[in-house]
PDB file of C-alpha atoms and ligand atoms in Angstrom:
ATOM      1  CA  MET A 150     -15.524 -29.431  19.764  1.00 90.00           C
ATOM      2  CA  LEU A 151     -15.442 -25.993  18.229  1.00 97.00           C
ATOM      3  CA  GLU A 152     -12.539 -24.806  20.520  1.00 98.00           C
ATOM      4  CA  SER A 153      -9.957 -27.603  19.373  1.00 98.00           C
ATOM      5  CA  ARG A 154     -11.391 -27.170  15.779  1.00 97.00           C
ATOM      6  CA  LEU A 155     -10.527 -23.373  15.981  1.00 98.00           C
ATOM      7  CA  ALA A 156      -7.184 -24.104  17.503  1.00 98.00           C
ATOM      8  CA  ARG A 157      -6.127 -26.417  14.357  1.00 97.00           C
ATOM      9  CA  TRP A 158      -7.461 -23.577  12.100  1.00 97.00           C
ATOM     10  CA  LYS A 159      -5.574 -21.171  13.635  1.00 97.00           C
ATOM     11  CA  GLY A 160      -2.339 -23.016  14.500  1.00 96.00           C
ATOM     12  CA  THR A 161      -2.447 -22.869  18.018  1.00 98.00           C
ATOM     13  CA  GLU A 162      -2.262 -25.233  20.970  1.00 98.00           C
ATOM     14  CA  ASP A 163      -6.027 -24.224  22.301  1.00 98.00           C
ATOM     15  CA  ALA A 164      -8.748 -22.186  21.940  1.00 98.00           C
ATOM     16  CA  VAL A 165     -11.530 -20.461  24.267  1.00 98.00           C
ATOM     17  CA  VAL A 166     -15.070 -19.807  23.084  1.00 98.00           C
ATOM     18  CA  PHE A 167     -16.954 -16.624  24.854  1.00 98.00           C
ATOM     19  CA  GLY A 168     -20.651 -15.584  24.268  1.00 98.00           C
ATOM     20  CA  SER A 169     -19.572 -12.711  21.782  1.00 98.00           C
ATOM     21  CA  GLY A 170     -16.407 -11.135  20.313  1.00 98.00           C
ATOM     22  CA  TYR A 171     -17.284  -8.185  22.783  1.00 98.00           C
ATOM     23  CA  LEU A 172     -17.157 -10.506  25.825  1.00 98.00           C
ATOM     24  CA  ALA A 173     -14.123 -12.150  24.637  1.00 98.00           C
ATOM     25  CA  ASN A 174     -12.288  -8.984  24.411  1.00 98.00           C
ATOM     26  CA  ILE A 175     -13.606  -7.731  27.764  1.00 98.00           C
ATOM     27  CA  GLY A 176     -12.448 -11.069  29.417  1.00 98.00           C
ATOM     28  CA  ILE A 177      -9.234 -11.415  27.830  1.00 98.00           C
ATOM     29  CA  VAL A 178      -7.852  -8.129  28.670  1.00 98.00           C
ATOM     30  CA  THR A 179      -8.986  -7.734  32.096  1.00 98.00           C
ATOM     31  CA  ALA A 180      -7.714 -10.955  32.915  1.00 98.00           C
ATOM     32  CA  LEU A 181      -4.421 -10.629  31.561  1.00 98.00           C
ATOM     33  CA  ALA A 182      -3.761  -6.875  32.437  1.00 98.00           C
ATOM     34  CA  GLY A 183      -4.341  -4.958  35.666  1.00 98.00           C
ATOM     35  CA  ALA A 184      -3.211  -1.661  37.600  1.00 97.00           C
ATOM     36  CA  ARG A 185       0.739  -2.592  37.373  1.00 97.00           C
ATOM     37  CA  ASP A 186       0.441  -3.260  33.704  1.00 98.00           C
ATOM     38  CA  LEU A 187       0.874  -1.231  30.310  1.00 98.00           C
ATOM     39  CA  ILE A 188      -1.367  -1.417  27.545  1.00 98.00           C
ATOM     40  CA  CYS A 189      -0.661  -0.015  24.063  1.00 98.00           C
ATOM     41  CA  ILE A 190      -3.684   0.383  21.597  1.00 98.00           C
ATOM     42  CA  ASP A 191      -3.833   1.421  18.027  1.00 98.00           C
ATOM     43  CA  ALA A 192      -5.794   4.512  17.937  1.00 96.00           C
ATOM     44  CA  LEU A 193      -8.251   3.170  15.659  1.00 95.00           C
ATOM     45  CA  ALA A 194      -8.843  -0.015  17.366  1.00 96.00           C
ATOM     46  CA  HIS A 195     -12.248  -1.142  18.117  1.00 95.00           C
ATOM     47  CA  SER A 196     -14.258   0.512  20.778  1.00 93.00           C
ATOM     48  CA  CYS A 197     -14.626  -2.729  22.654  1.00 96.00           C
ATOM     49  CA  LEU A 198     -10.792  -3.125  22.949  1.00 98.00           C
ATOM     50  CA  LEU A 199     -10.658   0.347  24.346  1.00 97.00           C
ATOM     51  CA  SER A 200     -13.146  -0.170  26.916  1.00 98.00           C
ATOM     52  CA  ALA A 201     -11.532  -3.367  27.839  1.00 98.00           C
ATOM     53  CA  ALA A 202      -8.591  -1.524  28.471  1.00 98.00           C
ATOM     54  CA  GLN A 203     -10.222   1.133  30.337  1.00 98.00           C
ATOM     55  CA  LEU A 204     -11.805  -1.671  32.545  1.00 98.00           C
ATOM     56  CA  SER A 205      -8.423  -3.485  33.215  1.00 98.00           C
ATOM     57  CA  ARG A 206      -7.066  -0.256  35.211  1.00 98.00           C
ATOM     58  CA  ALA A 207      -3.641  -0.906  33.399  1.00 98.00           C
ATOM     59  CA  LYS A 208      -1.923   2.290  32.002  1.00 98.00           C
ATOM     60  CA  THR A 209      -3.232   2.714  28.513  1.00 98.00           C
ATOM     61  CA  VAL A 210      -1.409   4.759  25.976  1.00 98.00           C
ATOM     62  CA  GLU A 211      -2.528   5.097  22.263  1.00 98.00           C
ATOM     63  CA  PHE A 212      -0.162   4.578  19.383  1.00 98.00           C
ATOM     64  CA  PRO A 213      -0.840   6.179  15.974  1.00 98.00           C
ATOM     65  CA  HIS A 214      -2.603   4.092  13.745  1.00 98.00           C
ATOM     66  CA  ASN A 215      -0.457   1.236  12.144  1.00 98.00           C
ATOM     67  CA  ASP A 216       2.541   3.080  13.019  1.00 98.00           C
ATOM     68  CA  ALA A 217       4.986   0.379  14.328  1.00 98.00           C
ATOM     69  CA  SER A 218       7.798   2.717  15.117  1.00 98.00           C
ATOM     70  CA  ALA A 219       5.756   4.767  17.268  1.00 98.00           C
ATOM     71  CA  LEU A 220       4.835   1.888  19.171  1.00 98.00           C
ATOM     72  CA  ALA A 221       8.470   0.858  19.406  1.00 98.00           C
ATOM     73  CA  ASP A 222       9.016   4.342  20.709  1.00 98.00           C
ATOM     74  CA  LEU A 223       6.196   4.063  23.360  1.00 98.00           C
ATOM     75  CA  LEU A 224       7.423   0.692  24.375  1.00 98.00           C
ATOM     76  CA  GLN A 225      10.964   2.260  24.959  1.00 97.00           C
ATOM     77  CA  THR A 226       9.432   4.805  27.183  1.00 96.00           C
ATOM     78  CA  HIS A 227       6.911   3.227  29.050  1.00 97.00           C
ATOM     79  CA  ARG A 228       7.636  -0.591  29.162  1.00 97.00           C
ATOM     80  CA  ARG A 229      10.266  -0.487  32.115  1.00 95.00           C
ATOM     81  CA  GLY A 230       7.966   0.589  34.496  1.00 93.00           C
ATOM     82  CA  ALA A 231       5.113  -1.911  34.031  1.00 98.00           C
ATOM     83  CA  ARG A 232       4.950  -5.570  35.103  1.00 98.00           C
ATOM     84  CA  HIS A 233       3.048  -7.146  32.014  1.00 98.00           C
ATOM     85  CA  CYS A 234       2.467  -5.446  28.741  1.00 98.00           C
ATOM     86  CA  LEU A 235      -0.455  -6.098  26.186  1.00 98.00           C
ATOM     87  CA  VAL A 236      -0.567  -4.641  22.701  1.00 98.00           C
ATOM     88  CA  LEU A 237      -3.921  -4.381  21.198  1.00 98.00           C
ATOM     89  CA  THR A 238      -4.771  -3.978  17.435  1.00 98.00           C
ATOM     90  CA  GLU A 239      -7.164  -5.159  14.656  1.00 98.00           C
ATOM     91  CA  GLY A 240      -6.095  -7.658  11.817  1.00 98.00           C
ATOM     92  CA  VAL A 241      -8.577  -5.631   9.469  1.00 98.00           C
ATOM     93  CA  PHE A 242      -9.715  -2.462  10.668  1.00 98.00           C
ATOM     94  CA  SER A 243     -13.474  -2.221  10.830  1.00 95.00           C
ATOM     95  CA  MET A 244     -13.861   1.240   9.629  1.00 95.00           C
ATOM     96  CA  ASP A 245     -11.073   1.824   7.003  1.00 96.00           C
ATOM     97  CA  GLY A 246     -10.371  -1.909   5.743  1.00 98.00           C
ATOM     98  CA  ASP A 247      -6.679  -1.761   5.975  1.00 98.00           C
ATOM     99  CA  ARG A 248      -4.232  -4.264   7.543  1.00 98.00           C
ATOM    100  CA  ALA A 249      -2.227  -4.143  10.697  1.00 98.00           C
ATOM    101  CA  PRO A 250       1.504  -4.793   9.911  1.00 98.00           C
ATOM    102  CA  LEU A 251       1.253  -7.628  12.077  1.00 98.00           C
ATOM    103  CA  ASP A 252       4.732  -8.937  11.297  1.00 98.00           C
ATOM    104  CA  ALA A 253       6.597  -5.459  12.363  1.00 98.00           C
ATOM    105  CA  LEU A 254       4.211  -5.429  15.441  1.00 98.00           C
ATOM    106  CA  SER A 255       5.146  -8.704  16.307  1.00 98.00           C
ATOM    107  CA  ASP A 256       8.744  -8.373  16.120  1.00 98.00           C
ATOM    108  CA  ILE A 257       8.444  -5.180  18.283  1.00 98.00           C
ATOM    109  CA  CYS A 258       6.355  -7.220  21.110  1.00 98.00           C
ATOM    110  CA  GLU A 259       9.093  -9.849  21.145  1.00 98.00           C
ATOM    111  CA  GLN A 260      11.723  -7.277  21.547  1.00 98.00           C
ATOM    112  CA  HIS A 261      10.081  -5.469  24.596  1.00 98.00           C
ATOM    113  CA  ASP A 262       8.538  -8.567  26.109  1.00 98.00           C
ATOM    114  CA  ALA A 263       4.757  -7.517  25.185  1.00 98.00           C
ATOM    115  CA  TRP A 264       2.209  -9.977  24.183  1.00 98.00           C
ATOM    116  CA  LEU A 265       0.080  -9.071  21.011  1.00 98.00           C
ATOM    117  CA  LEU A 266      -3.499  -9.382  20.875  1.00 98.00           C
ATOM    118  CA  CYS A 267      -4.990  -9.135  17.255  1.00 98.00           C
ATOM    119  CA  ASP A 268      -8.776  -8.753  16.680  1.00 98.00           C
ATOM    120  CA  ASP A 269      -9.567 -10.490  13.642  1.00 98.00           C
ATOM    121  CA  ALA A 270     -13.061  -9.938  13.241  1.00 98.00           C
ATOM    122  CA  HIS A 271     -12.922  -8.927   9.656  1.00 98.00           C
ATOM    123  CA  GLY A 272      -9.854 -10.950   8.379  1.00 98.00           C
ATOM    124  CA  VAL A 273     -11.566 -14.554   9.098  1.00 97.00           C
ATOM    125  CA  GLY A 274     -13.127 -15.882   6.126  1.00 97.00           C
ATOM    126  CA  VAL A 275     -11.299 -13.612   3.768  1.00 97.00           C
ATOM    127  CA  LEU A 276      -7.557 -13.275   4.316  1.00 98.00           C
ATOM    128  CA  GLY A 277      -4.934 -16.039   4.577  1.00 97.00           C
ATOM    129  CA  ASP A 278      -7.153 -18.744   2.830  1.00 96.00           C
ATOM    130  CA  GLY A 279      -9.786 -17.657   5.372  1.00 97.00           C
ATOM    131  CA  ARG A 280      -7.636 -18.233   8.631  1.00 97.00           C
ATOM    132  CA  GLY A 281      -7.330 -14.677   9.177  1.00 98.00           C
ATOM    133  CA  THR A 282      -5.135 -11.762   8.831  1.00 98.00           C
ATOM    134  CA  ALA A 283      -1.854 -13.239  10.481  1.00 98.00           C
ATOM    135  CA  HIS A 284      -2.064 -15.991   7.851  1.00 97.00           C
ATOM    136  CA  SER A 285      -1.960 -13.603   5.069  1.00 97.00           C
ATOM    137  CA  PHE A 286       1.799 -12.979   6.101  1.00 97.00           C
ATOM    138  CA  ALA A 287       4.812 -14.914   5.256  1.00 97.00           C
ATOM    139  CA  PRO A 288       6.253 -16.452   7.459  1.00 97.00           C
ATOM    140  CA  VAL A 289       3.014 -16.229   9.801  1.00 97.00           C
ATOM    141  CA  PRO A 290       4.047 -13.558  12.449  1.00 98.00           C
ATOM    142  CA  GLN A 291       3.701 -14.833  16.226  1.00 97.00           C
ATOM    143  CA  VAL A 292       0.458 -13.267  17.621  1.00 98.00           C
ATOM    144  CA  ASP A 293      -0.114 -14.355  21.136  1.00 98.00           C
ATOM    145  CA  LEU A 294      -3.926 -14.089  21.438  1.00 98.00           C
ATOM    146  CA  GLN A 295      -5.840 -14.490  17.962  1.00 98.00           C
ATOM    147  CA  MET A 296      -9.083 -13.259  18.855  1.00 98.00           C
ATOM    148  CA  GLY A 297     -12.212 -12.990  16.699  1.00 98.00           C
ATOM    149  CA  THR A 298     -15.886 -13.218  16.322  1.00 98.00           C
ATOM    150  CA  LEU A 299     -18.146 -16.266  14.894  1.00 98.00           C
ATOM    151  CA  SER A 300     -20.833 -13.691  14.065  1.00 97.00           C
ATOM    152  CA  LYS A 301     -19.277 -12.036  10.716  1.00 96.00           C
ATOM    153  CA  GLY A 302     -17.378 -14.034   8.348  1.00 95.00           C
ATOM    154  CA  LEU A 303     -18.240 -17.170   9.937  1.00 96.00           C
ATOM    155  CA  GLY A 304     -22.163 -16.247  10.148  1.00 96.00           C
ATOM    156  CA  ALA A 305     -22.897 -17.694  13.510  1.00 98.00           C
ATOM    157  CA  TYR A 306     -22.636 -16.038  16.739  1.00 98.00           C
ATOM    158  CA  GLY A 307     -20.154 -16.017  20.015  1.00 98.00           C
ATOM    159  CA  GLY A 308     -16.385 -15.027  20.434  1.00 98.00           C
ATOM    160  CA  TYR A 309     -12.962 -16.733  20.579  1.00 98.00           C
ATOM    161  CA  VAL A 310      -9.525 -16.239  21.316  1.00 98.00           C
ATOM    162  CA  ALA A 311      -6.518 -18.949  20.072  1.00 98.00           C
ATOM    163  CA  ALA A 312      -3.663 -19.242  22.156  1.00 98.00           C
ATOM    164  CA  SER A 313      -1.482 -21.381  24.108  1.00 98.00           C
ATOM    165  CA  THR A 314      -2.472 -24.203  26.363  1.00 98.00           C
ATOM    166  CA  GLN A 315      -1.433 -22.292  29.457  1.00 98.00           C
ATOM    167  CA  VAL A 316      -3.104 -18.898  28.582  1.00 98.00           C
ATOM    168  CA  CYS A 317      -6.447 -20.736  27.555  1.00 98.00           C
ATOM    169  CA  ARG A 318      -6.569 -22.569  30.819  1.00 98.00           C
ATOM    170  CA  TYR A 319      -5.957 -19.373  32.818  1.00 98.00           C
ATOM    171  CA  LEU A 320      -8.573 -17.301  30.774  1.00 98.00           C
ATOM    172  CA  ARG A 321     -11.114 -20.359  31.801  1.00 98.00           C
ATOM    173  CA  SER A 322     -10.766 -19.695  35.421  1.00 98.00           C
ATOM    174  CA  ARG A 323      -9.910 -15.884  35.364  1.00 98.00           C
ATOM    175  CA  ALA A 324     -11.760 -14.237  32.334  1.00 98.00           C
ATOM    176  CA  ARG A 325     -14.931 -12.940  34.089  1.00 98.00           C
ATOM    177  CA  SER A 326     -16.899 -12.547  31.033  1.00 98.00           C
ATOM    178  CA  PHE A 327     -16.179 -16.414  30.492  1.00 98.00           C
ATOM    179  CA  VAL A 328     -16.852 -17.664  34.259  1.00 98.00           C
ATOM    180  CA  TYR A 329     -19.718 -15.419  35.053  1.00 97.00           C
ATOM    181  CA  SER A 330     -21.565 -15.511  31.703  1.00 97.00           C
ATOM    182  CA  THR A 331     -23.796 -18.192  29.936  1.00 96.00           C
ATOM    183  CA  ALA A 332     -21.892 -20.071  27.111  1.00 94.00           C
ATOM    184  CA  PRO A 333     -23.435 -19.719  23.599  1.00 95.00           C
ATOM    185  CA  PRO A 334     -25.837 -22.357  22.525  1.00 96.00           C
ATOM    186  CA  ALA A 335     -24.882 -25.442  20.844  1.00 96.00           C
ATOM    187  CA  GLY A 336     -26.935 -24.359  17.684  1.00 97.00           C
ATOM    188  CA  PRO A 337     -24.492 -21.490  16.538  1.00 97.00           C
ATOM    189  CA  LEU A 338     -21.461 -23.145  17.578  1.00 98.00           C
ATOM    190  CA  ALA A 339     -22.168 -26.042  15.478  1.00 98.00           C
ATOM    191  CA  ALA A 340     -23.000 -23.694  12.513  1.00 98.00           C
ATOM    192  CA  ALA A 341     -19.518 -21.949  13.192  1.00 98.00           C
ATOM    193  CA  ALA A 342     -17.799 -25.182  12.885  1.00 98.00           C
ATOM    194  CA  THR A 343     -19.465 -25.866   9.701  1.00 98.00           C
ATOM    195  CA  ALA A 344     -18.477 -22.477   8.391  1.00 97.00           C
ATOM    196  CA  ILE A 345     -14.984 -23.403   9.108  1.00 98.00           C
ATOM    197  CA  ASP A 346     -15.373 -26.711   7.178  1.00 97.00           C
ATOM    198  CA  ILE A 347     -16.804 -24.551   4.231  1.00 97.00           C
ATOM    199  CA  ILE A 348     -13.888 -22.040   4.450  1.00 97.00           C
ATOM    200  CA  GLU A 349     -11.453 -24.842   4.325  1.00 96.00           C
ATOM    201  CA  GLN A 350     -13.108 -26.945   1.348  1.00 97.00           C
ATOM    202  CA  GLU A 351     -14.207 -24.061  -0.840  1.00 96.00           C
ATOM    203  CA  PRO A 352     -11.550 -21.438  -1.148  1.00 94.00           C
ATOM    204  CA  ASP A 353     -13.240 -19.760  -4.163  1.00 95.00           C
ATOM    205  CA  ARG A 354     -15.649 -18.477  -1.653  1.00 95.00           C
ATOM    206  CA  THR A 355     -12.859 -16.953   0.660  1.00 96.00           C
ATOM    207  CA  ARG A 356     -10.997 -15.170  -2.439  1.00 96.00           C
ATOM    208  CA  ARG A 357     -14.151 -13.714  -4.029  1.00 97.00           C
ATOM    209  CA  PRO A 358     -14.822 -10.855  -1.413  1.00 97.00           C
ATOM    210  CA  LEU A 359     -11.475  -9.490  -1.874  1.00 98.00           C
ATOM    211  CA  GLU A 360     -11.250 -10.082  -5.540  1.00 98.00           C
ATOM    212  CA  LEU A 361     -14.431  -7.927  -6.020  1.00 98.00           C
ATOM    213  CA  ALA A 362     -13.276  -5.150  -3.734  1.00 98.00           C
ATOM    214  CA  ARG A 363      -9.802  -5.160  -5.806  1.00 98.00           C
ATOM    215  CA  ARG A 364     -11.927  -4.935  -8.981  1.00 97.00           C
ATOM    216  CA  PHE A 365     -14.049  -1.924  -7.531  1.00 98.00           C
ATOM    217  CA  THR A 366     -11.278   0.116  -6.272  1.00 98.00           C
ATOM    218  CA  ALA A 367      -9.321  -0.448  -9.534  1.00 97.00           C
ATOM    219  CA  ASP A 368     -12.482   0.621 -11.548  1.00 96.00           C
ATOM    220  CA  LEU A 369     -13.066   4.009  -9.348  1.00 96.00           C
ATOM    221  CA  GLY A 370      -9.488   4.821  -9.110  1.00 96.00           C
ATOM    222  CA  LEU A 371      -9.321   4.146  -5.267  1.00 96.00           C
ATOM    223  CA  PRO A 372      -6.121   2.701  -3.358  1.00 96.00           C
ATOM    224  CA  PRO A 373      -6.257  -1.099  -3.848  1.00 97.00           C
ATOM    225  CA  ALA A 374      -8.428  -2.965  -1.155  1.00 98.00           C
ATOM    226  CA  ALA A 375      -6.615  -4.576   1.274  1.00 98.00           C
ATOM    227  CA  SER A 376      -9.883  -6.416   2.472  1.00 98.00           C
ATOM    228  CA  ALA A 377     -13.381  -7.161   1.726  1.00 98.00           C
ATOM    229  CA  ILE A 378     -14.242  -3.482   3.414  1.00 98.00           C
ATOM    230  CA  VAL A 379     -13.857  -0.384   1.534  1.00 98.00           C
ATOM    231  CA  PRO A 380     -14.688   3.167   2.892  1.00 98.00           C
ATOM    232  CA  LEU A 381     -15.959   5.727   0.545  1.00 98.00           C
ATOM    233  CA  LEU A 382     -14.771   8.718   2.400  1.00 96.00           C
ATOM    234  CA  VAL A 383     -17.051  11.597   1.912  1.00 96.00           C
ATOM    235  CA  GLY A 384     -16.291  14.159   5.063  1.00 94.00           C
ATOM    236  CA  ALA A 385     -19.604  15.253   6.258  1.00 96.00           C
ATOM    237  CA  SER A 386     -22.134  13.472   8.060  1.00 97.00           C
ATOM    238  CA  GLU A 387     -24.818  15.019   5.908  1.00 97.00           C
ATOM    239  CA  THR A 388     -23.278  13.910   2.656  1.00 96.00           C
ATOM    240  CA  ALA A 389     -22.606  10.372   3.858  1.00 97.00           C
ATOM    241  CA  LEU A 390     -26.453   9.940   4.967  1.00 97.00           C
ATOM    242  CA  ALA A 391     -27.691  11.644   1.438  1.00 97.00           C
ATOM    243  CA  LEU A 392     -25.458   9.177  -0.512  1.00 97.00           C
ATOM    244  CA  ALA A 393     -26.460   6.075   1.590  1.00 98.00           C
ATOM    245  CA  ARG A 394     -30.105   7.250   1.135  1.00 97.00           C
ATOM    246  CA  GLN A 395     -29.445   7.338  -2.453  1.00 97.00           C
ATOM    247  CA  LEU A 396     -27.829   3.889  -2.601  1.00 97.00           C
ATOM    248  CA  ARG A 397     -30.924   2.713  -0.736  1.00 97.00           C
ATOM    249  CA  LEU A 398     -33.343   3.628  -3.290  1.00 96.00           C
ATOM    250  CA  ALA A 399     -31.277   1.922  -5.894  1.00 95.00           C
ATOM    251  CA  GLY A 400     -31.413  -1.019  -3.763  1.00 95.00           C
ATOM    252  CA  ILE A 401     -28.122  -1.068  -2.250  1.00 97.00           C
ATOM    253  CA  TYR A 402     -27.464  -1.242   1.577  1.00 97.00           C
ATOM    254  CA  ALA A 403     -24.169   0.605   2.319  1.00 97.00           C
ATOM    255  CA  PRO A 404     -24.496   2.385   5.808  1.00 97.00           C
ATOM    256  CA  ALA A 405     -23.107   6.100   6.393  1.00 98.00           C
ATOM    257  CA  ILE A 406     -20.502   5.738   9.098  1.00 97.00           C
ATOM    258  CA  ARG A 407     -20.113   9.262  11.167  1.00 97.00           C
ATOM    259  CA  PRO A 408     -18.518  10.460  13.937  1.00 95.00           C
ATOM    260  CA  PRO A 409     -18.237   9.413  16.722  1.00 92.00           C
ATOM    261  CA  THR A 410     -17.607   5.752  15.277  1.00 91.00           C
ATOM    262  CA  VAL A 411     -14.697   7.596  12.789  1.00 92.00           C
ATOM    263  CA  PRO A 412     -12.861  10.762  13.362  1.00 92.00           C
ATOM    264  CA  GLN A 413     -14.425  14.011  12.836  1.00 94.00           C
ATOM    265  CA  GLY A 414     -14.666  15.235   9.046  1.00 95.00           C
ATOM    266  CA  THR A 415     -14.324  11.453   7.839  1.00 96.00           C
ATOM    267  CA  ALA A 416     -17.619  10.706   7.439  1.00 97.00           C
ATOM    268  CA  ARG A 417     -17.924   7.496   5.043  1.00 97.00           C
ATOM    269  CA  ILE A 418     -19.976   4.908   3.132  1.00 98.00           C
ATOM    270  CA  ARG A 419     -18.671   1.459   4.231  1.00 98.00           C
ATOM    271  CA  LEU A 420     -18.941  -1.014   1.593  1.00 98.00           C
ATOM    272  CA  ALA A 421     -18.492  -4.497   2.476  1.00 97.00           C
ATOM    273  CA  PHE A 422     -18.002  -7.103  -0.522  1.00 97.00           C
ATOM    274  CA  SER A 423     -19.130 -10.744   0.238  1.00 96.00           C
ATOM    275  CA  ALA A 424     -18.962 -14.109  -1.611  1.00 95.00           C
ATOM    276  CA  ALA A 425     -22.582 -13.899  -2.281  1.00 95.00           C
ATOM    277  CA  HIS A 426     -22.421 -10.624  -4.342  1.00 97.00           C
ATOM    278  CA  SER A 427     -22.490 -11.236  -8.093  1.00 97.00           C
ATOM    279  CA  ASP A 428     -20.545  -9.213 -10.573  1.00 97.00           C
ATOM    280  CA  ALA A 429     -24.034  -7.880 -11.672  1.00 97.00           C
ATOM    281  CA  ASP A 430     -24.481  -6.483  -7.899  1.00 97.00           C
ATOM    282  CA  VAL A 431     -21.033  -4.665  -8.122  1.00 97.00           C
ATOM    283  CA  GLN A 432     -21.890  -3.382 -11.466  1.00 96.00           C
ATOM    284  CA  GLN A 433     -25.253  -1.954 -10.186  1.00 97.00           C
ATOM    285  CA  LEU A 434     -23.431  -0.336  -7.192  1.00 97.00           C
ATOM    286  CA  GLN A 435     -20.848   1.472  -9.559  1.00 97.00           C
ATOM    287  CA  GLN A 436     -23.983   2.706 -11.616  1.00 96.00           C
ATOM    288  CA  ALA A 437     -25.752   3.853  -8.669  1.00 97.00           C
ATOM    289  CA  LEU A 438     -22.615   5.835  -7.445  1.00 97.00           C
ATOM    290  CA  ARG A 439     -22.144   7.401 -10.846  1.00 96.00           C
ATOM    291  CA  VAL A 440     -25.827   8.635 -10.839  1.00 95.00           C
ATOM    292  CA  ALA A 441     -25.190   9.961  -7.170  1.00 94.00           C
ATOM    293  CA  GLY A 442     -22.410  11.795  -8.413  1.00 91.00           C
ATOM    294  CA  TYR A 443     -19.924  10.320  -6.484  1.00 92.00           C
ATOM    295  CA  SER A 444     -16.158  10.347  -7.694  1.00 86.00           C
ATOM    296  CA  ALA A 445     -13.124   9.131  -5.759  1.00 84.00           C
TER     297      ALA A 445
HETATM  298  C1  PLP B 747     -17.862  -6.806  15.654  1.00 68.09           C
HETATM  299  C2  PLP B 747     -16.444  -6.684  16.291  1.00 68.09           C
HETATM  300  C3  PLP B 747     -16.456  -7.026  17.593  1.00 68.09           C
HETATM  301  C4  PLP B 747     -17.501  -7.493  18.442  1.00 68.09           C
HETATM  302  O1  PLP B 747     -17.715  -8.822  18.068  1.00 68.09           O
HETATM  303  P1  PLP B 747     -19.253  -9.536  18.473  1.00 68.09           P
HETATM  304  O2  PLP B 747     -19.312 -10.940  18.278  1.00 68.09           O
HETATM  305  O3  PLP B 747     -20.254  -8.679  17.608  1.00 68.09           O
HETATM  306  O4  PLP B 747     -19.556  -9.057  19.837  1.00 68.09           O
HETATM  307  C5  PLP B 747     -15.125  -6.966  18.061  1.00 68.09           C
HETATM  308  N1  PLP B 747     -14.132  -6.276  17.570  1.00 68.09           N
HETATM  309  C6  PLP B 747     -14.366  -6.062  16.305  1.00 68.09           C
HETATM  310  C7  PLP B 747     -13.075  -5.409  15.563  1.00 68.09           C
HETATM  311  C8  PLP B 747     -15.668  -6.077  15.511  1.00 68.09           C
HETATM  312  O5  PLP B 747     -15.717  -5.627  14.423  1.00 68.09           O
END
């Protein structure tokens, strides 16, 4: 069964599968946090984590992106007045490709009796031998709620959280998006289970996206890629759209990401390297960027 397969892979006691990653976050956060609780959320965390926090009615405070000491200060100030506390972050940030300092965040959560939820939509299949961002740290930090989607690195559809027996049991009876929404169909779940087998058995596939991304960032003089996602920041939305159009004409699909998805003035081309890309594909991309006049 996929849930026990996920739990074994993630190193937790159990896991719960939801209809999608979005539904998973909505269900987990609203089941575990309410009006008397506190939620601390990374300023760049995915929109569905923010929606989930708002829906929970917990007091919600943002901490500056990846700033563990700012989180510690916030908890120092706000933790005492709250019953439970959840800290929400992504493992790999979807629009920047950088990684959360899960080791430091986990320590701070432990010190302040808070639970850490890591949305690892973009870490699975790429980091930590494909097991996700937490598994790229040694020792592996305690992440109470390892959440993710079956739809990105795993190529199927659905969402999940890997956690303790007790938390999973609670979520199965309290997470409204689990209880009141149909489970995903068997086909995509079987595909996800097979994808996990492939990730475990063919480690070259999980290494390749980061290798390609690192080679690309080194060639262009960009900061070294931390994941398969590499943003090319260009500033204005029109510039990003024009560059995306030029790349498209050269046979490359690389979307222009603009405000409000990213902060004002940080429009970008978002590149996502995959194991299916050949060396020639990456050369073609570099050539197209040169022709378009892009420089880092
Ligand atoms: C895509 C994504 C989700 C939503 O997952 P779905 O399965 O597509 O609903 C949640 N969080 C992050 C960070 C994502 O990138």
